[in-house]
CSV table of C-alpha atoms in Angstrom, one decimal:
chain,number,residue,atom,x,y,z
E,13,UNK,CA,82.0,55.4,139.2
E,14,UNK,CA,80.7,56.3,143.1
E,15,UNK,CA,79.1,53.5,144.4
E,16,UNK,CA,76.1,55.8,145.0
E,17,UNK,CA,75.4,56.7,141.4
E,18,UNK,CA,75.7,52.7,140.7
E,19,UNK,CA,73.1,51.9,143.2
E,20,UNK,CA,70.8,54.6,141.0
E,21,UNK,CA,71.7,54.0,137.6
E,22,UNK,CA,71.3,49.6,139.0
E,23,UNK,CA,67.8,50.7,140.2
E,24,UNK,CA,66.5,52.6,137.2
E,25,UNK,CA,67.9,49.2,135.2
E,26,UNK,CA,66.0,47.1,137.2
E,27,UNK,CA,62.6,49.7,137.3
E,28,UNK,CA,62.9,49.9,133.6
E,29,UNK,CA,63.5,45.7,132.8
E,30,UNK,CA,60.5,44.1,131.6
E,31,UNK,CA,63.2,40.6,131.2
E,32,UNK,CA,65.5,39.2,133.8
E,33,UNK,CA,67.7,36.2,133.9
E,34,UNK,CA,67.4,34.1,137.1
E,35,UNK,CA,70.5,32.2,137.8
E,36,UNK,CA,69.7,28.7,139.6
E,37,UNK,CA,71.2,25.7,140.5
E,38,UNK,CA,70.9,22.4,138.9
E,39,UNK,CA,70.5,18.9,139.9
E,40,UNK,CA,74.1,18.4,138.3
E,41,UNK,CA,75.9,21.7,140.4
E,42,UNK,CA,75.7,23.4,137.5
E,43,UNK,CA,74.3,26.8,136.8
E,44,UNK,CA,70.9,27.0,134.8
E,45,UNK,CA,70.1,30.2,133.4
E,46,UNK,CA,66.3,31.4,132.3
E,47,UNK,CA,64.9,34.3,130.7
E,48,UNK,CA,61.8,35.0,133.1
E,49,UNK,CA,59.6,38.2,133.5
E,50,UNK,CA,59.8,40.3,136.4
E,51,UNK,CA,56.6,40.9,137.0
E,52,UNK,CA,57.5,43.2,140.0
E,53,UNK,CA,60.1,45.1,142.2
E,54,UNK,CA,60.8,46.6,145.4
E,55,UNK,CA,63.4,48.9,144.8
E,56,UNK,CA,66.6,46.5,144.2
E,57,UNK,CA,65.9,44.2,147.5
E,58,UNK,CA,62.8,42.1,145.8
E,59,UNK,CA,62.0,40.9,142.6
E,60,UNK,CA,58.7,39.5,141.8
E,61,UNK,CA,58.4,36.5,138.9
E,62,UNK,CA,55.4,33.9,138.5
E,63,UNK,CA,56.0,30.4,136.8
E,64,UNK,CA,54.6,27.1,137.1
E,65,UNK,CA,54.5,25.2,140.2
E,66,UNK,CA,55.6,21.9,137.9
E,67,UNK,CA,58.5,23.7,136.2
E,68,UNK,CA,62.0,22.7,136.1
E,69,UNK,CA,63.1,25.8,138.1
E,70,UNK,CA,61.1,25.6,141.1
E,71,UNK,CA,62.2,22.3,141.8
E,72,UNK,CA,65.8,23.6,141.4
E,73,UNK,CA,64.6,26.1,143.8
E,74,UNK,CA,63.0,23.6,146.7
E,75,UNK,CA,66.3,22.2,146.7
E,76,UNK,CA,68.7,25.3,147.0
E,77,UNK,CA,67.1,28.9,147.1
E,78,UNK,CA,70.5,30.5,146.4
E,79,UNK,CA,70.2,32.2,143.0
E,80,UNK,CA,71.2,35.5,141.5
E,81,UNK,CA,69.1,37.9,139.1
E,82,UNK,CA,70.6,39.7,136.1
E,83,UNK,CA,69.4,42.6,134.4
E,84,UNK,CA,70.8,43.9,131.0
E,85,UNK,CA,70.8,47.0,128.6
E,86,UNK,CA,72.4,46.0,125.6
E,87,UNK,CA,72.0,49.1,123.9
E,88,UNK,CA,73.6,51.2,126.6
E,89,UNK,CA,76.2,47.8,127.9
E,90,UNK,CA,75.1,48.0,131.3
E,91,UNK,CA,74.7,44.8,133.6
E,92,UNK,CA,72.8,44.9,137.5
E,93,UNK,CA,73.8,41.1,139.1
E,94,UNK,CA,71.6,40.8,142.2
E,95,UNK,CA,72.5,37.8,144.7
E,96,UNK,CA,70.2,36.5,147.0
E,97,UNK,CA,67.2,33.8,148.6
E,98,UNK,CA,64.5,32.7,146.5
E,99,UNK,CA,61.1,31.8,148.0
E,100,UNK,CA,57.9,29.9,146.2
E,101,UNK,CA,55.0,31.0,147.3
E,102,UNK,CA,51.8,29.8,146.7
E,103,UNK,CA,49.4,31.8,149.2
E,104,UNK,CA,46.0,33.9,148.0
E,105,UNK,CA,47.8,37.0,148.4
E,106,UNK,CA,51.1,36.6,146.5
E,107,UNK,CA,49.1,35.2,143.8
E,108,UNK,CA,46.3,38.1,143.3
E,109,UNK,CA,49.5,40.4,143.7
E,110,UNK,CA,50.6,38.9,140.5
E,111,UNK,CA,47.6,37.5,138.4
E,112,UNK,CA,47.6,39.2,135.0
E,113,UNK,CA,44.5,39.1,132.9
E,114,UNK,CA,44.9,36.4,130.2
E,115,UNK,CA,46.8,33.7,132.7
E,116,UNK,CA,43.5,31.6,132.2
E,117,UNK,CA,45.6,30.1,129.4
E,118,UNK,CA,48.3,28.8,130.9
E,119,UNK,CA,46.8,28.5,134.5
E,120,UNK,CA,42.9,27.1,133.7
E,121,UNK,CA,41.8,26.7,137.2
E,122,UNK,CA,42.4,30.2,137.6
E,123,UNK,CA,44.4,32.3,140.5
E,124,UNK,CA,44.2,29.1,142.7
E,125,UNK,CA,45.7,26.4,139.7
E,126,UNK,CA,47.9,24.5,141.6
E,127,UNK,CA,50.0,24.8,138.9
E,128,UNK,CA,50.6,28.9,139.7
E,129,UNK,CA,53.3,29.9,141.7
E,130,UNK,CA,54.9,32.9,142.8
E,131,UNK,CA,58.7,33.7,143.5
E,132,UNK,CA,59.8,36.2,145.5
E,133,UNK,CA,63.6,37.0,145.2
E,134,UNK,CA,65.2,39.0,147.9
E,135,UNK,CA,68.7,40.5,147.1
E,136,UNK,CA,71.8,40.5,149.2
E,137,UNK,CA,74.2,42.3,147.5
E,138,UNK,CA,74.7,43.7,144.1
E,139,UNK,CA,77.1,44.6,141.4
E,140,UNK,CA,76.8,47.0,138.6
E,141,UNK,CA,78.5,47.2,135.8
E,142,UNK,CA,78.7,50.0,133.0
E,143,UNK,CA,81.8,51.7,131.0
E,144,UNK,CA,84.2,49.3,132.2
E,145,UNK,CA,83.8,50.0,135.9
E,146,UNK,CA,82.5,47.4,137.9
E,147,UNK,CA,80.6,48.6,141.6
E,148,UNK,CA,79.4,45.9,144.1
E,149,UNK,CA,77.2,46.9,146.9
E,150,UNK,CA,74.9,45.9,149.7
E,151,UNK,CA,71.2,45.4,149.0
């Protein structure tokens, strides 16, 4: 597979996900995984997810921001690994970007609940992975 078609067929994965995996690091050294919802994306360079500010994975992420993203077809076997930084964010902005009608439920005191954060993930480098061929690539 040219590593230009795998950069396109990686980004219409990642436009059409509704579900990615973040990959982060544990207290322990050891990988965590976690089904999250991208809320958002920037081509394949940022990946937008919200999550609570008291959850397991954003103190994983305070203490080492390296992670990787993983998007999957399963009906078509296609994988998109993305490797980069991970920042919380908690600023007006990043959280109107992402507020969904409904988060009342989970975040009472509205878009400024303490208890609402944001994550932006910024990619590094990628690899895609369909029909046996494997393509890694610079984000």
């Amino acid at each position: 597979m040219e590593k230009e078609q795998a950069i396109q067929d990686a980004l219409a994965l990642a436009d059409d996900a509704t579900i990615a995996m973040l990959g982060t690091n544990g207290d322990d050294g050891y990988p965590n995984i976690k089904a999250m919802i991208k809320m958002e994306n920037e081509g394949l360079k940022t990946i937008w997810f919200s999550t609570n500010t008291s959850s397991k994975r954003v103190a994983q992420i305070k203490r080492d921001s390296k992670v990787c993203v993983y998007f999957v077809d399963m009906d078509q076997w296609k994988g998109l690994m993305l490797v980069g930084m991970i920042e919380v964010l908690q600023d007006m902005e990043s959280r109107q970007r992402l507020w969904r009608p409904g988060y009342e439920k989970y975040y009472p005191l509205g878009v400024a609940d303490p208890d609402y954060s944001v994550l932006r993930f910024t990619a590094q480098w990628g690899n895609y992975y369909h029909a046996l061929s494997n393509v890694s690539f610079g984000v």
